[in-house]
Structures are given as structure tokens and as C-alpha cells.
Coordinates of C-alpha atoms in Angstrom, one line a residue:
X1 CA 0.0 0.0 0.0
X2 CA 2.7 2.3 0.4
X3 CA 3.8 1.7 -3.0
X4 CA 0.9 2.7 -4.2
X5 CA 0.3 5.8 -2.3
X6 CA 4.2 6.3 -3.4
X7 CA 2.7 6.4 -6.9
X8 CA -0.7 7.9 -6.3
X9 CA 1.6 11.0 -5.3
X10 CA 3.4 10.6 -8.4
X11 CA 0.3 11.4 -10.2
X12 CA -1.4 13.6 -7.9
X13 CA 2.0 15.7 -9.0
X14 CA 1.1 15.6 -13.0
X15 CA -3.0 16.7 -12.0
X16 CA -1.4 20.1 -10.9
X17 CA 0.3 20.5 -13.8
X18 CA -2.8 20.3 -15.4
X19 CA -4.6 22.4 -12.7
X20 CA -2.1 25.2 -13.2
X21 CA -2.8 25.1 -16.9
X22 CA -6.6 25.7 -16.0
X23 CA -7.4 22.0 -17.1
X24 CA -9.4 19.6 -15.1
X25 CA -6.8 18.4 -12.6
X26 CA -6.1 14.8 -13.2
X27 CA -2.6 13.0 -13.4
X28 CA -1.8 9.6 -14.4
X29 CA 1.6 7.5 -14.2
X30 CA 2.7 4.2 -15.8
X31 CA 5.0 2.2 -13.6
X32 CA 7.1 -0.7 -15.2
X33 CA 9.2 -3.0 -12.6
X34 CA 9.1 -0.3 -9.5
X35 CA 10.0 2.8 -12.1
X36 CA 7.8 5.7 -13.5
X37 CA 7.8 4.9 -17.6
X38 CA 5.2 7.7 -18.4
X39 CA 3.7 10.6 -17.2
X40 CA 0.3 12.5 -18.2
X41 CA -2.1 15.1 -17.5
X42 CA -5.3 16.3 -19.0
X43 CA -4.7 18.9 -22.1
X44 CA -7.8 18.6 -23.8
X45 CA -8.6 22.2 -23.3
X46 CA -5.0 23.1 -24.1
X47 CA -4.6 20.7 -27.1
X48 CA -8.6 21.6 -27.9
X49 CA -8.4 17.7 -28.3
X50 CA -11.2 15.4 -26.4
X51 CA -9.5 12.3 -26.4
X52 CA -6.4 14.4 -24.7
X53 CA -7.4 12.8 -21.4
X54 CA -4.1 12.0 -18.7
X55 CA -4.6 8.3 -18.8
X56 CA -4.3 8.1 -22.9
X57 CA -1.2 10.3 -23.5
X58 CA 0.9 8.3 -20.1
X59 CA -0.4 5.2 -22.2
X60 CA 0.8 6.5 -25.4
X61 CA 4.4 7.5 -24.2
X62 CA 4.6 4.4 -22.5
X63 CA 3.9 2.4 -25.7
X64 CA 6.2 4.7 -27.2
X65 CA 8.9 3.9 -24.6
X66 CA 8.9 -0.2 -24.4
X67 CA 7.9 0.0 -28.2
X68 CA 4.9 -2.1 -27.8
X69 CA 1.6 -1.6 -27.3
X70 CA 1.5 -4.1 -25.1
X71 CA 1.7 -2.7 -21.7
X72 CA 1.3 -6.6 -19.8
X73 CA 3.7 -5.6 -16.9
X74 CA 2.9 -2.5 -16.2
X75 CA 0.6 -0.3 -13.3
X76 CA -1.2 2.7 -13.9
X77 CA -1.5 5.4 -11.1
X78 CA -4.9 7.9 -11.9
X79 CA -6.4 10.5 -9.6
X80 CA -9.3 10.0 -11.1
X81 CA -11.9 6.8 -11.8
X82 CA -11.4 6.2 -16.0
X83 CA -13.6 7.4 -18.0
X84 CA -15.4 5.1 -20.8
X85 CA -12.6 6.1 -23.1
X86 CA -9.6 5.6 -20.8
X87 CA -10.5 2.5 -20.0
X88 CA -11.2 0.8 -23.5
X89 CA -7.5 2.2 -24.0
X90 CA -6.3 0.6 -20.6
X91 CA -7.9 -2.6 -21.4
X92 CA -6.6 -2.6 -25.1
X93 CA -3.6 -1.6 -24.3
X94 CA -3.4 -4.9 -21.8
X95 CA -2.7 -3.4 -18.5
X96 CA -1.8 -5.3 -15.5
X97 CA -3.6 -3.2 -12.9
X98 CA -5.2 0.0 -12.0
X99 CA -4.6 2.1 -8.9
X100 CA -7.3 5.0 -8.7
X101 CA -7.4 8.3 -6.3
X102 CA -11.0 9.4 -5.7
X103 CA -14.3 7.0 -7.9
X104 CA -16.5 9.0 -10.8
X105 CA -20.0 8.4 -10.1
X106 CA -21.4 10.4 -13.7
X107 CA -18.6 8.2 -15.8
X108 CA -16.2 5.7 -14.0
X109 CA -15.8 2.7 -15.2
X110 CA -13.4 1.0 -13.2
X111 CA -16.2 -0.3 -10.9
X112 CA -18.8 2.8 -9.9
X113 CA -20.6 2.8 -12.9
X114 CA -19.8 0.7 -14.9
X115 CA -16.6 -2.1 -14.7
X116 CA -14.9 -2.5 -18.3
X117 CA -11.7 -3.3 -17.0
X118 CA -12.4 -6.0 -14.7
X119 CA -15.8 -7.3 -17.5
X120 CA -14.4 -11.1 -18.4
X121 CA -16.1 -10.8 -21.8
X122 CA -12.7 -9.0 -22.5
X123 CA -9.9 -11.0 -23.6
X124 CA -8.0 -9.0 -20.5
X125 CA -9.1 -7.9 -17.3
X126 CA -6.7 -5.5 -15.5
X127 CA -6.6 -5.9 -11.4
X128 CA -8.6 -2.6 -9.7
X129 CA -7.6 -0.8 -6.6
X130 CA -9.8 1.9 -5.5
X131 CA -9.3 4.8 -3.1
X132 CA -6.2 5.3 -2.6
X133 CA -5.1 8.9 -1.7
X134 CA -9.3 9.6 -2.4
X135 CA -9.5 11.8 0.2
X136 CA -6.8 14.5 -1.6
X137 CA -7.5 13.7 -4.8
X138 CA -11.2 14.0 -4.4
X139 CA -10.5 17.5 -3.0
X140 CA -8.3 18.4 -5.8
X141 CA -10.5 18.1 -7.9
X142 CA -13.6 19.4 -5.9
X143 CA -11.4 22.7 -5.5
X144 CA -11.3 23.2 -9.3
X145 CA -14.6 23.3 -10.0
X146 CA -15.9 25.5 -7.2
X147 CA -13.2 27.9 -8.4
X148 CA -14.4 27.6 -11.7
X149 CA -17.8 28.3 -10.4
X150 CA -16.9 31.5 -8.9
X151 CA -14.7 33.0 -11.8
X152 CA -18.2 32.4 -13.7
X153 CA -20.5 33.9 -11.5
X154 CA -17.6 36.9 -10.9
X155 CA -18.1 36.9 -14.8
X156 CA -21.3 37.4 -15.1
X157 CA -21.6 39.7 -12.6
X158 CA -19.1 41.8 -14.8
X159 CA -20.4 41.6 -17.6
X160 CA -23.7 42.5 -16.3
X161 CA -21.8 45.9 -14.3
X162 CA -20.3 46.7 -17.9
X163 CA -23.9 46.6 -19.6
X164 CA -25.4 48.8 -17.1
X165 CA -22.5 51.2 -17.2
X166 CA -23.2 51.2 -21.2
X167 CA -27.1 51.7 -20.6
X168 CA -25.7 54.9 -18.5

């Protein structure tokens, strides 16, 4: 467990990256035989690309860094539940197991809503651990979007201060 909560950090590191970019803060890591391979955090607002997610581009340098898409041996570290997406390209991509921060009741499917990675109609299943580190990553994440909240309603609220000054 301390391994993993070694990792979970590891990626909890690449979700404010993407925080500080103004992107949904989630971090992912690959770990191959004890070692970070790959590292990745959301950039689909900064890339303006949807499948830009943190899990998919730490999956793609990986592949790019054994040269296989095979990625049997290997454990990925997420902040966040998978989404749909993210985990077809976990479970494609052969995975050996999945170590989640805080669970994604609207989309995750590494068990809360749905459970594609552990689905034995697959011709893989990837190994599941939930919760670890939730507690801070949940709040990462949490934080973001009340923040977000705010600078929208502090938006509006100039926008509707410059119209009246206009009506003036």
C-alpha cells in the first residue's frame, strides 16, 4: 500500500500540472518493474483535443517507450476513476492493474458505474484498486470546480456591471 500511495503521489504531482494550466486536474503514471515509464495530465482544453485525457497520452508515451503496445507488466496510477474512453485504451492496451485516487459516479468505469476493466467478456481484465489517496484527490478536484464556479459567476456579474454602465 505504500507503493501505491508512493505512486498515487506521483500522479497527484502531473493533476497540478494540469490544474495550473486551467485543465481539469487529473494525473496519471505508468509504472514498469518499480520505475515511472510515463507521465500525463489532462490537455484537452489546451490541445482543444477530447480524447487528450491523462490516462491516454501516459499510455501513449509508454507504448512509445517499451515499443509495444503491449503494456502486460505494467501499473497505472490515476487521480481519477477512468472514464469510458480511458478505460477501452487501458484494457486494449493490456494493463496489469489500475490504482485509482478518488471514484466518478457520472462516468467511471473501473467499478462505480460501470466495470470494463475487470468485464471477463474481455480477452484482458486489469486488477482494480480503488481509493487510494481519495480523500486528496477527491478535494483536488472538488477545489477546481468550485473555483471555476466562482470566476463564472464573478463573470457574469461583470459583464452584467459593464452593460449597465453602457445603458448609462
Amino acid at each position: 500500500m505504500l507503493e501505491d500511495e508512493r505512486f498515487m503521489r506521483e500522479a497527484i504531482i502531473e493533476a497540478e500540472k494540469a490544474r495550473v494550466l486551467g485543465e481539469v486536474p487529473i494525473g496519471a503514471v505508468i509504472v514498469l518493474d518499480g520505475q515511472v515509464i510515463s507521465r500525463g495530465h489532462n490537455l484537452r482544453e489546451t490541445n482543444q483535443r477530447s480524447t487528450a485525457h491523462a490516462e491516454i497520452l501516459a499510455i501513449e508515451e509508454a507504448c512509445r517507450k517499451i515499443g509495444s503496445w503491449r503494456l502486460e507488466d505494467t501499473e497505472l496510477f490515476v487521480t481519477l476513476e477512468p472514464c469510458p474512453m480511458c478505460a477501452g485504451a487501458i484494457m486494449l492496451s493490456r494493463v496489469k492493474r489500475v490504482v485509482y485516487g478518488a471514484s466518478d459516479p457520472k462516468g467511471g468505469c473501473a467499478g462505480t458505474l460501470m466495470d470494463i476493466l475487470r468485464d471477463e467478456r474481455f480477452n484482458h481484465q486489469s486488477e482494480v484498486v480503488p481509493g487510494v489517496l481519495e480523500e486528496r484527490c477527491g478535494r483536488m478536484l472538488s477545489d477546481f470546480f468550485r473555483e471555476l464556479r466562482e470566476e463564472k459567476k464573478q463573470d457574469r456579474k461583470r459583464q452584467k456591471e459593464q452593460q449597465e454602465k453602457e445603458l448609462q
